């Protein structure tokens, strides 16, 4: 019996050792699985299938799997980009502006805007909006959200890197509006010098103009900034010269400018990220994004344009206040009023008004 007792004892000890080894192996497997899931979630937010039996091997692993879900959602939100999770603001825009070196272009456009008593003469440089309203990358106290600002400029540069500089011709005027509102604008016709045939408008009909193509690519990068295509479902490039009481007044002022306007051209080599501060603020440069490269030049604090006025003259302030009154009276933006500096996804120059068409009129019908 002693021999059998000894063998039984040895057997039991062996069983215990085997059980301990199996449990240890199971624990190691659970830890490895947990680390694998964690690494996968950090890099791709892809959580592999884990059976209930595996998860029950360790309570800490179960707790880890619950945390992975929330971390993954946070990563996804961040990777979806700023256009999905931050607000758009009317104090921020991506636009084309004639370079400061194009002195004659600035001089002629400024002359026209002064003659037309443009309410935006101090606030806005001569421009064609590409993405407006744009991402609110400013914080309180005029500080930048540096991470968001960097993400925006990197996305913009990824687009411009694949676009080469092009020529912009300012030859034709256009109008749009109705009985309660009128806008007079300049059509910035764009083309590449090496494939331009004078008098051939097929590029514009086929949306092949570089400026139109550029806007489309930018909108693809920021799909929630689609306000510039809400009119007639397409982008109509225009540089606003002034706002009028109605379309009839805009047409009359159009004739006044056409009487002396001579065609001008400039080369677009970069686009601008602009912002303004306060209701009486001026749009200034926070970044220049070069065409044909991924080069970005940032400015903190923002840089004013050389050819813009330093102060808002009395007549400009008066016209701006009159325009604000008219907009408030007609219940702009579908009957709602927008406070100064408010952030919302509504285009500045494509509002709906009761009983009035909102399509930008083709310049060929206005010349």
XYZ file of C-alpha atoms in Angstrom:
367
model
C 0.000 0.000 0.000
C 2.918 2.362 0.678
C 4.144 1.967 -2.858
C 0.681 2.727 -4.247
C 0.314 5.746 -1.945
C 3.651 7.046 -3.159
C 2.660 6.615 -6.813
C -0.699 8.304 -6.166
C 1.038 11.255 -4.561
C 3.439 11.570 -7.478
C 0.501 11.371 -9.911
C -1.432 14.088 -8.109
C 1.590 16.363 -8.049
C 2.093 15.816 -11.763
C -1.533 16.712 -12.442
C -1.191 19.890 -10.381
C 1.966 20.858 -12.268
C 0.234 20.276 -15.625
C -2.774 22.366 -14.555
C -0.504 25.186 -13.395
C 1.362 25.109 -16.715
C -1.911 25.164 -18.706
C -3.281 28.084 -16.665
C -0.024 29.970 -17.143
C -0.134 29.398 -20.868
C -3.739 30.569 -21.006
C -2.862 33.724 -19.096
C 0.060 34.454 -21.412
C -2.184 33.953 -24.428
C -4.737 36.344 -22.968
C -2.098 39.011 -22.343
C -0.722 38.589 -25.871
C -4.203 38.844 -27.324
C -4.886 41.976 -25.303
C -1.703 43.624 -26.513
C -2.488 42.638 -30.092
C -5.933 44.189 -29.888
C -4.533 47.354 -28.349
C -1.898 47.719 -31.054
C -4.464 47.096 -33.788
C -6.808 49.708 -32.346
C -4.103 52.360 -32.166
C -3.009 51.896 -35.757
C -6.140 51.030 -37.672
C -9.072 50.999 -35.260
C -9.774 47.445 -36.455
C -10.724 45.091 -33.607
C -10.256 41.371 -34.462
C -12.857 38.742 -33.488
C -12.434 37.509 -29.909
C -14.621 34.682 -28.598
C -16.458 34.938 -25.281
C -14.343 32.077 -23.900
C -11.153 33.981 -24.615
C -12.469 37.169 -23.051
C -13.503 35.310 -19.904
C -9.947 34.090 -19.342
C -9.054 37.400 -17.733
C -11.304 40.128 -16.333
C -8.697 42.726 -17.193
C -8.881 41.709 -20.861
C -12.630 42.225 -20.811
C -12.119 45.696 -19.360
C -9.540 46.401 -22.066
C -11.946 45.455 -24.845
C -14.533 47.917 -23.505
C -11.987 50.731 -23.505
C -10.829 49.870 -27.028
C -14.258 50.741 -28.433
C -14.263 54.309 -27.108
C -10.607 54.928 -28.049
C -11.269 53.639 -31.546
C -14.223 55.993 -31.974
C -12.060 58.894 -30.870
C -9.376 57.914 -33.377
C -11.949 57.585 -36.157
C -13.368 61.004 -35.384
C -9.898 62.493 -35.536
C -8.985 60.693 -38.761
C -12.217 61.749 -40.447
C -10.704 65.227 -40.568
C -11.740 68.715 -39.490
C -14.557 68.976 -42.009
C -16.541 66.355 -40.060
C -16.160 67.505 -36.492
C -15.515 71.255 -36.312
C -17.710 74.177 -37.155
C -17.615 76.301 -40.271
C -17.375 80.029 -39.785
C -18.043 83.126 -41.887
C -14.892 84.703 -40.452
C -12.742 82.133 -42.272
C -12.308 81.514 -46.006
C -10.104 79.860 -48.606
C -9.968 82.074 -51.679
C -8.101 83.376 -54.690
C -6.809 86.951 -54.433
C -4.710 88.871 -56.976
C -1.120 88.986 -55.699
C 0.037 92.232 -54.105
C 2.513 92.543 -56.975
C -0.367 92.928 -59.464
C -0.617 96.637 -58.705
C -2.660 97.605 -61.778
C -5.249 94.895 -61.068
C -5.642 96.080 -57.490
C -5.800 99.709 -58.615
C -8.553 99.103 -61.197
C -10.629 96.848 -58.967
C -10.311 99.286 -56.071
C -11.366 102.154 -58.331
C -14.460 100.221 -59.408
C -15.371 99.246 -55.846
C -15.023 102.823 -54.613
C -17.133 104.138 -57.491
C -19.769 101.507 -56.691
C -19.671 102.289 -52.945
C -18.907 98.666 -52.107
C -19.911 97.918 -48.474
C -17.166 95.299 -48.287
C -14.391 97.582 -49.494
C -12.542 97.543 -46.153
C -13.487 94.065 -44.963
C -12.715 92.039 -48.106
C -9.796 92.104 -50.565
C -10.777 91.563 -54.207
C -11.315 87.814 -54.156
C -13.069 84.716 -55.455
C -14.148 82.409 -52.650
C -13.238 78.748 -53.068
C -14.361 77.370 -49.689
C -16.586 79.738 -47.726
C -17.575 79.536 -44.963
C -14.528 77.545 -43.905
C -13.290 75.705 -40.825
C -13.255 77.637 -37.559
C -9.600 77.240 -36.634
C -9.452 80.333 -34.404
C -9.824 80.253 -30.641
C -10.869 82.940 -28.193
C -8.479 85.830 -28.014
C -7.602 85.450 -31.719
C -5.345 82.489 -30.956
C -5.016 79.565 -33.349
C -5.967 75.986 -32.716
C -2.532 74.942 -33.925
C -3.332 71.267 -34.526
C -6.479 72.052 -36.488
C -4.790 74.858 -38.403
C -1.935 72.530 -39.363
C -4.341 69.809 -40.456
C -6.275 72.264 -42.632
C -3.189 73.704 -44.307
C -1.766 70.229 -44.951
C -4.987 69.179 -46.671
C -5.014 72.345 -48.747
C -1.369 71.814 -49.729
C -2.078 68.242 -50.804
C -4.525 69.684 -53.327
C -2.471 72.626 -54.568
C 0.593 70.425 -55.044
C -1.188 68.897 -58.033
C -2.301 72.206 -59.571
C 0.056 74.396 -61.577
C -0.159 78.212 -61.738
C -2.657 79.634 -64.226
C -3.726 82.921 -65.764
C -6.836 84.826 -64.674
C -8.475 87.301 -67.062
C -10.841 90.006 -65.803
C -12.873 90.924 -68.872
C -16.581 90.443 -68.201
C -19.077 91.641 -65.623
C -22.140 89.798 -64.373
C -25.091 90.340 -62.047
C -27.558 88.306 -60.030
C -30.387 89.030 -57.623
C -34.019 90.120 -57.774
C -36.410 92.736 -56.442
C -34.847 92.878 -52.973
C -31.187 92.285 -53.683
C -28.601 92.756 -56.393
C -24.933 91.857 -56.769
C -22.473 93.110 -59.385
C -19.467 90.886 -59.947
C -16.431 90.312 -62.127
C -15.989 86.961 -63.853
C -12.425 85.626 -63.280
C -11.883 83.603 -66.432
C -8.980 81.177 -65.876
C -6.811 79.234 -68.292
C -3.352 77.793 -68.837
C -1.284 79.890 -71.219
C -0.004 76.873 -73.125
C -3.448 75.621 -74.201
C -5.560 78.771 -74.423
C -7.364 79.777 -77.591
C -8.757 83.309 -77.490
C -12.512 83.385 -77.911
C -12.922 79.673 -77.074
C -15.359 79.258 -74.164
C -15.443 75.446 -74.316
C -13.253 75.188 -71.225
C -15.811 76.984 -69.100
C -18.703 74.947 -70.479
C -16.872 71.719 -69.668
C -15.832 72.929 -66.213
C -12.238 72.605 -67.378
C -11.073 76.024 -66.218
C -8.232 75.693 -63.694
C -10.025 77.773 -61.055
C -13.145 75.612 -61.319
C -11.040 72.454 -61.206
C -9.143 73.774 -58.186
C -12.358 74.526 -56.318
C -13.677 71.043 -57.059
C -10.552 69.381 -55.722
C -10.602 71.535 -52.608
C -14.229 70.675 -51.984
C -13.407 66.973 -52.339
C -10.825 67.446 -49.580
C -13.357 69.314 -47.424
C -16.718 67.789 -48.460
C -18.688 69.628 -45.780
C -17.543 72.986 -47.174
C -19.808 72.702 -50.195
C -21.594 76.049 -49.915
C -20.027 77.482 -53.068
C -21.813 74.822 -55.141
C -25.257 75.231 -53.593
C -26.322 77.610 -56.347
C -27.438 75.580 -59.381
C -25.335 72.681 -58.079
C -22.095 74.013 -59.553
C -19.309 76.430 -58.778
C -19.671 79.831 -60.415
C -16.431 81.771 -59.914
C -17.048 85.438 -59.270
C -15.369 88.431 -57.626
C -17.989 90.622 -55.975
C -17.657 94.318 -56.788
C -20.620 95.587 -54.781
C -24.023 94.789 -53.279
C -27.076 96.713 -54.504
C -30.649 97.307 -53.403
C -31.982 95.209 -56.280
C -31.062 93.654 -59.609
C -32.116 96.738 -61.574
C -29.598 98.883 -59.685
C -26.895 96.233 -60.200
C -27.527 96.256 -63.962
C -27.310 100.065 -64.068
C -24.012 100.080 -62.173
C -22.719 97.340 -64.434
C -23.111 99.666 -67.421
C -21.236 102.426 -65.581
C -18.191 100.217 -65.008
C -18.254 98.719 -68.511
C -17.948 102.246 -69.895
C -14.299 102.464 -68.800
C -13.179 98.947 -67.864
C -10.320 97.432 -69.887
C -9.382 93.732 -69.700
C -6.689 92.810 -67.200
C -4.821 89.608 -66.397
C -2.752 88.271 -63.539
C -1.105 84.962 -62.695
C -2.498 82.905 -59.846
C 0.444 81.177 -58.152
C -1.116 80.609 -54.728
C -4.355 80.577 -52.787
C -5.007 82.162 -49.421
C -6.410 81.100 -46.085
C -7.936 84.227 -44.539
C -9.692 85.138 -41.319
C -11.075 88.261 -39.700
C -11.708 89.213 -36.081
C -14.792 91.053 -34.928
C -17.667 92.571 -36.877
C -15.501 95.479 -38.000
C -12.445 93.354 -38.739
C -10.612 92.918 -42.024
C -9.794 89.605 -43.675
C -6.066 88.968 -43.261
C -3.693 86.203 -44.340
C -3.055 83.274 -42.034
C -1.517 81.107 -44.759
C -0.372 81.225 -48.379
C -0.556 77.864 -50.129
C 1.515 77.651 -53.304
C 0.307 75.998 -56.499
C 2.466 73.235 -57.940
C 4.168 72.520 -54.615
C 3.196 71.559 -51.078
C 4.738 74.759 -49.724
C 2.746 76.578 -47.028
C 3.694 79.960 -45.585
C 1.913 80.685 -42.303
C 1.499 84.025 -40.562
C 0.980 84.481 -36.828
C -0.320 87.079 -36.249
C -2.240 87.308 -39.548
C -0.717 89.431 -42.310
C -2.764 92.222 -43.950
C -2.649 92.682 -47.723
C -0.324 95.485 -48.793
C -2.937 97.150 -51.004
C -5.822 97.099 -48.516
C -6.902 100.265 -46.648
C -5.598 100.605 -43.097
C -8.879 101.914 -41.686
C -12.561 101.718 -42.551
C -13.570 105.067 -43.983
C -16.845 106.659 -42.884
C -18.605 106.024 -46.223
C -17.631 102.326 -46.128
C -18.975 101.914 -42.600
C -22.192 103.670 -43.590
C -22.719 101.435 -46.630
C -21.942 98.322 -44.599
C -24.499 99.257 -41.943
C -27.114 99.981 -44.632
C -26.494 96.571 -46.188
C -26.858 94.936 -42.785
C -30.185 96.715 -42.250
C -31.495 95.538 -45.609
C -30.530 91.970 -44.849
C -32.174 92.096 -41.454
C -35.380 93.551 -42.889
C -35.780 90.831 -45.454
C -34.928 88.093 -42.953
C -31.769 86.868 -44.632
C -30.937 83.179 -44.624
C -34.441 81.858 -44.652
C -35.853 84.205 -42.048
C -33.034 83.914 -39.514
C -30.516 86.549 -38.594
C -26.852 85.829 -38.102
C -24.936 87.523 -35.337
C -21.548 88.969 -36.136
C -18.878 86.255 -36.191
C -21.435 83.454 -35.949
C -20.377 80.105 -37.304
C -22.797 78.185 -39.501
C -22.920 76.330 -42.786
C -24.603 79.008 -44.903
C -22.975 80.627 -47.971
C -22.463 84.372 -47.875
C -23.534 84.995 -51.454
C -26.114 82.308 -52.264
C -29.075 82.965 -49.991
C -32.623 82.143 -50.965
C -35.168 84.936 -51.143
C -38.881 84.459 -51.633
C -39.920 84.626 -55.247
C -36.454 85.333 -56.613
C -34.122 83.208 -58.685
C -30.731 82.563 -57.099
C -28.728 81.346 -60.073
C -25.681 83.351 -61.005
C -26.443 84.716 -64.441
C -24.110 83.553 -67.150
C -21.874 86.439 -68.141
C -22.535 85.695 -71.794
C -26.131 86.787 -71.190
C -25.067 90.021 -69.546
C -22.599 91.328 -72.095
